[in-house]
Amino acid sequence: MKMKKLVFILVRFLYISIIFSFLILFSNCNVRHNKGESGEPVATEKVGEVKIHKAKGFSIQKFSGYSEVNVYNPWQGDEEFSFRYILSAKNTRLPESVIENSTLIRLPVHRIVCSSTTHIAFLESIGKTGTIVGISGSDLINNKEIRDKIISGEIKDIGYGRELNYETLISLRPDLVMLYGVESEMTGFIQKLDELNIPVVMNGEYLEEEPLGKYEWIKFVASFFGMEERAGRLYDSVAYNYKSLHEKVINVSSKPVVMTGMPWKDVWYVSPGNTSLANYIKHAGATYLWKDLSSKKAVPMDLEAVYEKSGDAEYWINPGAIASLDDILNLDSRFKYFKPFQNSKIFNNNARINSSGGNDYWESGVIHPDIVLKDLIRIFHPETLPEHKLVYYKKVL
């Protein structure tokens, strides 16, 4: 027994030593990556900024030898947060006054960990999916290249939040981890990664109120590769398409009323009128049922209030995990009295679902707001785009 106990202690000691050594090795490598500098500090003269049209959550300013990226309030909540990132080439020496109170990222980024499928879509747009070494939620991903690399083990799933696998994350030696956050508790998570000397950047794309504002975060992602100009051209092209589509229905005489969502445990969480979904509906030539409701979060309502209001609705879109009319009735038989149910005008954004239930609307949809808008115009005003076949949406039957 004593011998077995001794062997157990030795094995445990060896395991802890390996992990500790790994932490030290990773930390030292990352310090060299971020702090290794030579020569005189660069000048700090501002030379311009990246033009931001619709997005409100970030800014990019250009200086001699580096860029300054600021992210504002990247999660829901009443507290005000901002994050400052300094981006520069590996051998550029920066004054302490520039680096202070910021996260220093050396360019270009070669190894990145993504916590959202939208991050993958942005990287796909600029041709940088090859830099992805880790992801969260592998089952949700639709991108075939990434799924194949997950299967082969080339890309690792690191988990998320309390289920994060720190050992896997450390072993990946990422140049940065791109996160999105829902609540301010993210600050503790960021601090933990900072202690491990793993650079973290916050992406608040999902909070943007304009569909084009969400897509404009492509410029934010591209900045970590020095590809802002390419991202700007991509944005301009999509924005042109989007605006051209909007102009087709801006003066339509009839703007049908649209309801959205589905109750969860007897509570209907209503998307307010200052969201990207509400603006999609507006830009597609329709009227959102809750257009006058303003909030930073989804608004919980009891079913009776929704039943009373929904009598005005002609269309019903985005009803959650619903796949059929029977699914709707199984939740509440009273839904059969809704006008969209009776007139067969219910459409869901689940036309592109992988075998694990991952919805491509929440992945590639963010980089194709013009296609999403085209779908909605085809639904609300089929005579306007008679040749268009729905991409992200399909009728609920």
CSV table of C-alpha atoms in Angstrom, one decimal:
chain,number,residue,atom,x,y,z
A,1,MET,CA,0.0,0.0,0.0
A,2,LYS,CA,2.8,2.4,0.9
A,3,MET,CA,4.4,1.7,-2.5
A,4,LYS,CA,1.1,2.4,-4.4
A,5,LYS,CA,0.7,5.6,-2.4
A,6,LEU,CA,4.2,6.7,-3.2
A,7,VAL,CA,3.7,6.0,-7.0
A,8,PHE,CA,0.5,7.9,-6.9
A,9,ILE,CA,2.2,10.9,-5.3
A,10,LEU,CA,5.0,10.8,-7.8
A,11,VAL,CA,2.7,10.6,-10.8
A,12,ARG,CA,0.6,13.5,-9.4
A,13,PHE,CA,3.7,15.6,-8.8
A,14,LEU,CA,4.9,14.9,-12.4
A,15,TYR,CA,1.5,15.9,-13.8
A,16,ILE,CA,1.4,19.2,-11.9
A,17,SER,CA,5.0,19.9,-12.9
A,18,ILE,CA,4.3,19.4,-16.5
A,19,ILE,CA,1.2,21.8,-16.4
A,20,PHE,CA,3.2,24.4,-14.4
A,21,SER,CA,6.1,24.2,-16.9
A,22,PHE,CA,3.6,24.6,-19.7
A,23,LEU,CA,2.2,27.7,-18.2
A,24,ILE,CA,5.6,29.2,-17.7
A,25,LEU,CA,6.7,28.3,-21.2
A,26,PHE,CA,3.6,29.7,-22.8
A,27,SER,CA,3.8,32.9,-20.7
A,28,ASN,CA,7.5,33.4,-21.7
A,29,CYS,CA,6.7,32.9,-25.3
A,30,ASN,CA,3.8,35.3,-25.3
A,31,VAL,CA,5.9,37.9,-23.5
A,32,ARG,CA,8.5,37.8,-26.1
A,33,HIS,CA,5.8,38.0,-28.8
A,34,ASN,CA,4.3,41.1,-27.2
A,35,LYS,CA,7.2,42.9,-25.6
A,36,GLY,CA,10.2,42.0,-27.7
A,37,GLU,CA,11.2,45.5,-29.0
A,38,SER,CA,14.4,47.1,-30.3
A,39,GLY,CA,15.5,50.5,-31.5
A,40,GLU,CA,14.0,53.9,-30.7
A,41,PRO,CA,10.3,54.3,-29.9
A,42,VAL,CA,8.2,55.2,-32.9
A,43,ALA,CA,6.5,58.6,-33.3
A,44,THR,CA,3.0,58.8,-31.9
A,45,GLU,CA,1.6,61.2,-34.6
A,46,LYS,CA,-2.0,60.4,-35.7
A,47,VAL,CA,-2.1,59.8,-39.4
A,48,GLY,CA,-5.8,59.0,-39.9
A,49,GLU,CA,-8.7,56.7,-38.9
A,50,VAL,CA,-10.8,54.0,-40.4
A,51,LYS,CA,-14.2,55.4,-41.5
A,52,ILE,CA,-17.1,53.8,-39.6
A,53,HIS,CA,-20.5,54.3,-41.1
A,54,LYS,CA,-23.1,52.3,-39.1
A,55,ALA,CA,-21.4,50.5,-36.2
A,56,LYS,CA,-21.4,52.2,-32.8
A,57,GLY,CA,-19.4,49.7,-30.8
A,58,PHE,CA,-15.8,50.3,-31.9
A,59,SER,CA,-13.3,52.8,-33.5
A,60,ILE,CA,-10.0,52.4,-35.2
A,61,GLN,CA,-7.4,55.2,-35.2
A,62,LYS,CA,-4.1,55.0,-37.2
A,63,PHE,CA,-0.8,56.4,-35.8
A,64,SER,CA,2.8,56.2,-37.0
A,65,GLY,CA,3.8,52.6,-36.3
A,66,TYR,CA,0.6,51.4,-34.7
A,67,SER,CA,-3.2,51.4,-34.6
A,68,GLU,CA,-5.5,52.1,-31.6
A,69,VAL,CA,-8.7,50.1,-31.5
A,70,ASN,CA,-11.3,51.0,-28.9
A,71,VAL,CA,-14.4,48.8,-28.1
A,72,TYR,CA,-17.3,50.3,-26.2
A,73,ASN,CA,-19.8,48.5,-24.0
A,74,PRO,CA,-19.4,45.0,-25.6
A,75,TRP,CA,-22.1,43.3,-23.5
A,76,GLN,CA,-25.5,44.0,-22.2
A,77,GLY,CA,-25.9,45.8,-18.9
A,78,ASP,CA,-26.1,49.3,-17.4
A,79,GLU,CA,-22.4,49.5,-16.5
A,80,GLU,CA,-20.1,51.4,-18.9
A,81,PHE,CA,-17.1,49.5,-20.1
A,82,SER,CA,-14.5,50.2,-22.8
A,83,PHE,CA,-11.4,48.3,-24.0
A,84,ARG,CA,-8.3,49.7,-25.7
A,85,TYR,CA,-6.1,47.6,-28.0
A,86,ILE,CA,-2.8,48.7,-29.5
A,87,LEU,CA,-1.9,46.9,-32.7
A,88,SER,CA,1.7,47.1,-34.0
A,89,ALA,CA,4.3,45.1,-35.9
A,90,LYS,CA,6.3,42.6,-33.9
A,91,ASN,CA,9.6,44.6,-33.8
A,92,THR,CA,8.1,48.0,-33.3
A,93,ARG,CA,9.1,49.7,-30.0
A,94,LEU,CA,6.3,51.7,-28.5
A,95,PRO,CA,6.5,54.3,-25.7
A,96,GLU,CA,5.1,53.3,-22.4
A,97,SER,CA,2.5,56.1,-22.7
A,98,VAL,CA,1.0,54.3,-25.7
A,99,ILE,CA,1.0,50.8,-24.2
A,100,GLU,CA,-0.3,51.9,-20.8
A,101,ASN,CA,-3.9,50.8,-19.9
A,102,SER,CA,-4.2,48.8,-23.1
A,103,THR,CA,-3.8,45.3,-24.5
A,104,LEU,CA,-0.8,45.1,-26.9
A,105,ILE,CA,-1.3,42.8,-30.0
A,106,ARG,CA,1.5,42.1,-32.4
A,107,LEU,CA,0.6,42.0,-36.1
A,108,PRO,CA,-0.1,40.1,-38.1
A,109,VAL,CA,-2.0,37.6,-36.0
A,110,HIS,CA,-1.2,34.0,-36.9
A,111,ARG,CA,-3.1,32.0,-34.3
A,112,ILE,CA,-6.6,33.0,-33.2
A,113,VAL,CA,-9.3,31.4,-31.0
A,114,CYS,CA,-12.9,32.3,-31.8
A,115,SER,CA,-15.8,32.1,-29.2
A,116,SER,CA,-18.6,32.8,-31.7
A,117,THR,CA,-19.6,31.4,-35.1
A,118,THR,CA,-19.9,35.0,-36.4
A,119,HIS,CA,-16.1,35.5,-35.8
A,120,ILE,CA,-15.5,32.5,-38.1
A,121,ALA,CA,-17.7,34.2,-40.8
A,122,PHE,CA,-15.8,37.5,-40.6
A,123,LEU,CA,-12.5,35.6,-40.9
A,124,GLU,CA,-13.9,33.7,-43.9
A,125,SER,CA,-14.7,37.0,-45.6
A,126,ILE,CA,-11.1,38.2,-45.5
A,127,GLY,CA,-9.6,34.8,-46.3
A,128,LYS,CA,-8.1,34.2,-42.8
A,129,THR,CA,-9.9,31.0,-41.6
A,130,GLY,CA,-6.5,29.4,-41.8
A,131,THR,CA,-5.4,31.3,-38.6
A,132,ILE,CA,-8.2,29.7,-36.5
A,133,VAL,CA,-6.7,27.1,-34.0
A,134,GLY,CA,-9.5,27.0,-31.5
A,135,ILE,CA,-13.3,27.5,-31.3
A,136,SER,CA,-16.2,27.3,-28.8
A,137,GLY,CA,-19.2,25.2,-29.7
A,138,SER,CA,-18.0,23.0,-32.5
A,139,ASP,CA,-21.4,21.5,-33.0
A,140,LEU,CA,-22.9,24.9,-34.0
A,141,ILE,CA,-20.4,25.5,-36.9
A,142,ASN,CA,-21.6,25.3,-40.5
A,143,ASN,CA,-18.3,26.3,-42.3
A,144,LYS,CA,-17.2,23.0,-43.9
A,145,GLU,CA,-13.5,23.9,-43.8
A,146,ILE,CA,-13.6,24.5,-40.1
A,147,ARG,CA,-15.7,21.4,-39.4
A,148,ASP,CA,-13.3,19.2,-41.3
A,149,LYS,CA,-10.4,20.6,-39.3
A,150,ILE,CA,-12.2,20.0,-36.1
A,151,ILE,CA,-12.7,16.4,-37.1
A,152,SER,CA,-9.1,16.0,-38.0
A,153,GLY,CA,-8.0,17.6,-34.7
A,154,GLU,CA,-6.3,20.6,-36.4
A,155,ILE,CA,-8.8,22.9,-34.6
A,156,LYS,CA,-9.7,22.3,-31.0
A,157,ASP,CA,-12.9,23.0,-29.1
A,158,ILE,CA,-12.0,25.0,-26.0
A,159,GLY,CA,-15.4,25.0,-24.4
A,160,TYR,CA,-16.8,28.2,-23.0
A,161,GLY,CA,-17.3,30.2,-19.8
A,162,ARG,CA,-17.1,27.9,-16.7
A,163,GLU,CA,-16.6,24.9,-19.0
A,164,LEU,CA,-13.5,26.5,-20.6
A,165,ASN,CA,-10.7,24.0,-21.0
A,166,TYR,CA,-7.7,26.1,-19.9
A,167,GLU,CA,-5.2,23.4,-20.6
A,168,THR,CA,-6.3,23.1,-24.2
A,169,LEU,CA,-6.4,26.9,-24.6
A,170,ILE,CA,-2.8,27.2,-23.3
A,171,SER,CA,-1.6,24.4,-25.6
A,172,LEU,CA,-2.9,26.3,-28.6
A,173,ARG,CA,-0.5,29.3,-28.0
A,174,PRO,CA,-3.0,31.8,-29.5
A,175,ASP,CA,-1.9,35.3,-30.5
A,176,LEU,CA,-5.4,36.3,-29.3
A,177,VAL,CA,-8.7,35.0,-28.1
A,178,MET,CA,-11.8,36.8,-29.6
A,179,LEU,CA,-14.7,36.8,-27.1
A,180,TYR,CA,-18.2,38.1,-26.9
A,181,GLY,CA,-19.9,38.7,-23.6
A,182,VAL,CA,-23.5,38.7,-22.4
A,183,GLU,CA,-23.1,40.1,-18.9
A,184,SER,CA,-20.4,42.1,-17.0
A,185,GLU,CA,-19.3,38.9,-15.3
A,186,MET,CA,-17.0,38.6,-18.4
A,187,THR,CA,-14.6,40.9,-16.6
A,188,GLY,CA,-13.5,38.0,-14.3
A,189,PHE,CA,-13.0,35.7,-17.3
A,190,ILE,CA,-10.9,38.3,-19.1
A,191,GLN,CA,-8.8,38.8,-15.9
A,192,LYS,CA,-8.2,35.0,-15.7
A,193,LEU,CA,-6.9,34.9,-19.3
A,194,ASP,CA,-4.8,38.0,-18.7
A,195,GLU,CA,-3.2,36.3,-15.8
A,196,LEU,CA,-2.2,33.5,-18.2
A,197,ASN,CA,-0.8,36.2,-20.5
A,198,ILE,CA,-3.3,35.3,-23.2
A,199,PRO,CA,-4.4,38.4,-25.1
A,200,VAL,CA,-8.2,38.9,-25.2
A,201,VAL,CA,-10.2,41.1,-27.5
A,202,MET,CA,-13.9,41.7,-27.1
A,203,ASN,CA,-16.2,41.7,-30.1
A,204,GLY,CA,-19.6,43.3,-29.5
A,205,GLU,CA,-21.0,42.9,-33.0
A,206,TYR,CA,-24.2,41.2,-31.8
A,207,LEU,CA,-25.3,44.4,-30.0
A,208,GLU,CA,-25.4,46.6,-33.0
A,209,GLU,CA,-28.9,47.9,-33.9
A,210,GLU,CA,-28.3,48.2,-37.7
A,211,PRO,CA,-27.7,45.0,-39.8
A,212,LEU,CA,-25.0,46.9,-41.7
A,213,GLY,CA,-23.6,47.9,-38.3
A,214,LYS,CA,-23.2,44.3,-37.3
A,215,TYR,CA,-21.5,43.5,-40.6
A,216,GLU,CA,-19.2,46.5,-40.3
A,217,TRP,CA,-17.4,44.7,-37.5
A,218,ILE,CA,-15.5,43.0,-40.4
A,219,LYS,CA,-13.3,46.1,-40.2
A,220,PHE,CA,-12.6,45.4,-36.5
A,221,VAL,CA,-11.6,41.8,-37.2
A,222,ALA,CA,-9.6,42.8,-40.3
A,223,SER,CA,-7.5,45.3,-38.2
A,224,PHE,CA,-5.7,42.4,-36.5
A,225,PHE,CA,-4.3,41.4,-39.9
A,226,GLY,CA,-3.7,44.9,-41.2
A,227,MET,CA,-6.5,44.3,-43.8
A,228,GLU,CA,-8.7,47.3,-43.0
A,229,GLU,CA,-8.7,48.5,-46.6
A,230,ARG,CA,-9.9,45.1,-48.0
A,231,ALA,CA,-12.6,45.0,-45.3
A,232,GLY,CA,-13.6,48.5,-46.3
A,233,ARG,CA,-14.1,47.5,-49.9
A,234,LEU,CA,-16.1,44.4,-48.8
A,235,TYR,CA,-18.3,46.6,-46.6
A,236,ASP,CA,-18.9,49.2,-49.3
A,237,SER,CA,-20.0,46.5,-51.8
A,238,VAL,CA,-22.5,44.8,-49.3
A,239,ALA,CA,-23.8,48.2,-48.2
A,240,TYR,CA,-24.5,49.2,-51.8
A,241,ASN,CA,-26.4,46.0,-52.4
A,242,TYR,CA,-28.3,46.5,-49.1
A,243,LYS,CA,-29.3,50.1,-49.8
A,244,SER,CA,-30.3,49.2,-53.4
A,245,LEU,CA,-32.7,46.5,-52.1
A,246,HIS,CA,-34.1,48.9,-49.4
A,247,GLU,CA,-34.9,51.5,-52.1
A,248,LYS,CA,-37.1,49.0,-53.9
A,249,VAL,CA,-39.6,48.9,-51.1
A,250,ILE,CA,-39.1,52.2,-49.4
A,251,ASN,CA,-42.2,53.7,-50.9
A,252,VAL,CA,-44.5,50.7,-51.1
A,253,SER,CA,-48.1,51.5,-50.3
A,254,SER,CA,-48.7,48.5,-48.1
A,255,LYS,CA,-46.4,47.7,-45.2
A,256,PRO,CA,-47.6,44.6,-43.5
A,257,VAL,CA,-47.4,44.2,-39.7
A,258,VAL,CA,-44.9,41.6,-38.6
A,259,MET,CA,-44.6,39.7,-35.3
A,260,THR,CA,-41.6,37.7,-34.1
A,261,GLY,CA,-40.4,35.1,-31.6
A,262,MET,CA,-42.0,32.4,-29.5
A,263,PRO,CA,-42.7,32.1,-25.8
A,264,TRP,CA,-40.3,30.3,-23.5
A,265,LYS,CA,-41.7,28.8,-20.3
A,266,ASP,CA,-44.9,31.0,-20.5
A,267,VAL,CA,-42.8,34.2,-21.1
A,268,TRP,CA,-42.6,35.9,-24.5
A,269,TYR,CA,-39.3,37.7,-24.7
A,270,VAL,CA,-40.0,40.4,-27.2
A,271,SER,CA,-37.2,41.9,-29.3
A,272,PRO,CA,-37.5,45.7,-28.9
A,273,GLY,CA,-37.9,48.1,-31.8
A,274,ASN,CA,-34.3,49.3,-31.6
A,275,THR,CA,-32.7,46.0,-32.7
A,276,SER,CA,-31.2,44.7,-36.0
A,277,LEU,CA,-34.2,42.4,-36.4
A,278,ALA,CA,-36.6,45.3,-36.1
A,279,ASN,CA,-34.5,47.3,-38.6
A,280,TYR,CA,-34.4,44.3,-41.0
A,281,ILE,CA,-38.2,44.3,-41.0
A,282,LYS,CA,-38.4,48.1,-41.5
A,283,HIS,CA,-35.9,48.0,-44.4
A,284,ALA,CA,-37.8,45.2,-46.0
A,285,GLY,CA,-40.9,47.4,-46.3
A,286,ALA,CA,-42.9,46.1,-43.4
A,287,THR,CA,-44.0,47.3,-39.9
A,288,TYR,CA,-42.6,45.7,-36.8
A,289,LEU,CA,-45.4,44.9,-34.2
A,290,TRP,CA,-43.2,46.3,-31.4
A,291,LYS,CA,-41.5,49.1,-33.3
A,292,ASP,CA,-42.2,51.6,-30.5
A,293,LEU,CA,-40.6,49.5,-27.8
A,294,SER,CA,-37.1,50.5,-26.8
A,295,SER,CA,-34.7,48.6,-24.6
A,296,LYS,CA,-31.2,47.3,-24.4
A,297,LYS,CA,-32.5,43.7,-23.8
A,298,ALA,CA,-35.3,41.5,-24.9
A,299,VAL,CA,-38.5,42.5,-23.0
A,300,PRO,CA,-40.3,39.8,-21.1
A,301,MET,CA,-44.1,39.8,-21.6
A,302,ASP,CA,-46.9,37.6,-20.4
A,303,LEU,CA,-48.8,35.6,-23.1
A,304,GLU,CA,-52.0,37.5,-22.7
A,305,ALA,CA,-50.3,40.8,-23.6
A,306,VAL,CA,-48.9,39.3,-26.8
A,307,TYR,CA,-52.1,37.6,-27.7
A,308,GLU,CA,-53.9,41.0,-27.5
A,309,LYS,CA,-51.3,42.8,-29.5
A,310,SER,CA,-50.7,40.1,-32.2
A,311,GLY,CA,-54.2,40.5,-33.7
A,312,ASP,CA,-52.7,43.2,-35.9
A,313,ALA,CA,-49.9,41.0,-37.3
A,314,GLU,CA,-50.1,39.6,-40.9
A,315,TYR,CA,-46.7,37.8,-40.9
A,316,TRP,CA,-44.8,35.9,-38.2
A,317,ILE,CA,-41.1,35.4,-38.6
A,318,ASN,CA,-38.3,33.9,-36.5
A,319,PRO,CA,-40.4,31.7,-34.2
A,320,GLY,CA,-37.4,30.1,-32.5
A,321,ALA,CA,-36.8,26.3,-32.8
A,322,ILE,CA,-40.1,25.8,-34.5
A,323,ALA,CA,-39.9,23.4,-37.5
A,324,SER,CA,-43.6,22.9,-38.3
A,325,LEU,CA,-47.1,24.2,-37.7
A,326,ASP,CA,-47.7,21.2,-35.4
A,327,ASP,CA,-44.7,22.4,-33.2
A,328,ILE,CA,-46.5,25.7,-32.8
A,329,LEU,CA,-49.8,24.1,-31.8
A,330,ASN,CA,-48.0,21.8,-29.4
A,331,LEU,CA,-46.8,24.8,-27.5
A,332,ASP,CA,-50.1,26.5,-27.3
A,333,SER,CA,-53.3,25.5,-29.3
A,334,ARG,CA,-54.5,29.2,-29.2
A,335,PHE,CA,-51.8,30.0,-31.8
A,336,LYS,CA,-54.1,28.6,-34.4
A,337,TYR,CA,-56.2,31.8,-34.1
A,338,PHE,CA,-53.3,34.0,-35.1
A,339,LYS,CA,-53.8,35.5,-38.5
A,340,PRO,CA,-50.4,34.5,-39.8
A,341,PHE,CA,-51.1,30.9,-38.8
A,342,GLN,CA,-54.5,30.9,-40.5
A,343,ASN,CA,-53.1,32.5,-43.7
A,344,SER,CA,-49.9,30.4,-43.8
A,345,LYS,CA,-47.6,33.4,-43.5
A,346,ILE,CA,-45.1,32.0,-40.9
A,347,PHE,CA,-41.4,32.0,-41.9
A,348,ASN,CA,-38.4,30.8,-39.9
A,349,ASN,CA,-34.8,31.7,-40.4
A,350,ASN,CA,-33.7,28.0,-40.2
A,351,ALA,CA,-33.3,27.0,-43.8
A,352,ARG,CA,-29.6,26.2,-43.3
A,353,ILE,CA,-29.2,23.9,-40.3
A,354,ASN,CA,-26.4,21.4,-39.9
A,355,SER,CA,-26.8,17.9,-38.5
A,356,SER,CA,-26.2,19.1,-34.9
A,357,GLY,CA,-28.7,22.0,-35.1
A,358,GLY,CA,-26.2,24.8,-35.8
A,359,ASN,CA,-28.0,27.5,-37.7
A,360,ASP,CA,-26.1,29.2,-40.5
A,361,TYR,CA,-28.3,32.3,-40.2
A,362,TRP,CA,-26.3,33.1,-37.0
A,363,GLU,CA,-23.0,32.4,-38.7
A,364,SER,CA,-22.7,33.5,-42.4
A,365,GLY,CA,-25.9,35.6,-42.1
A,366,VAL,CA,-23.9,38.3,-40.3
A,367,ILE,CA,-21.7,38.8,-43.4
A,368,HIS,CA,-24.6,38.7,-45.8
A,369,PRO,CA,-27.1,41.2,-44.5
A,370,ASP,CA,-28.0,42.0,-48.1
A,371,ILE,CA,-29.1,38.4,-48.7
A,372,VAL,CA,-31.1,38.3,-45.4
A,373,LEU,CA,-32.8,41.5,-46.5
A,374,LYS,CA,-33.5,40.0,-49.9
A,375,ASP,CA,-35.2,37.1,-48.2
A,376,LEU,CA,-37.4,39.3,-46.2
A,377,ILE,CA,-38.4,41.5,-49.1
A,378,ARG,CA,-39.3,38.3,-51.0
A,379,ILE,CA,-41.5,37.2,-48.1
A,380,PHE,CA,-43.3,40.6,-47.5
A,381,HIS,CA,-43.4,41.8,-51.1
A,382,PRO,CA,-43.0,38.7,-53.3
A,383,GLU,CA,-44.0,40.8,-56.4
A,384,THR,CA,-40.8,42.9,-55.9
A,385,LEU,CA,-38.3,40.0,-56.2
A,386,PRO,CA,-40.3,37.3,-57.9
A,387,GLU,CA,-37.1,35.4,-59.1
A,388,HIS,CA,-35.4,35.3,-55.7
A,389,LYS,CA,-35.3,31.9,-53.9
A,390,LEU,CA,-35.1,32.1,-50.1
A,391,VAL,CA,-31.6,31.4,-48.7
A,392,TYR,CA,-31.8,31.7,-44.9
A,393,TYR,CA,-35.6,31.6,-44.5
A,394,LYS,CA,-38.3,29.0,-45.3
A,395,LYS,CA,-42.0,28.8,-44.8
A,396,VAL,CA,-43.2,26.9,-41.8
A,397,LEU,CA,-45.6,24.1,-43.0
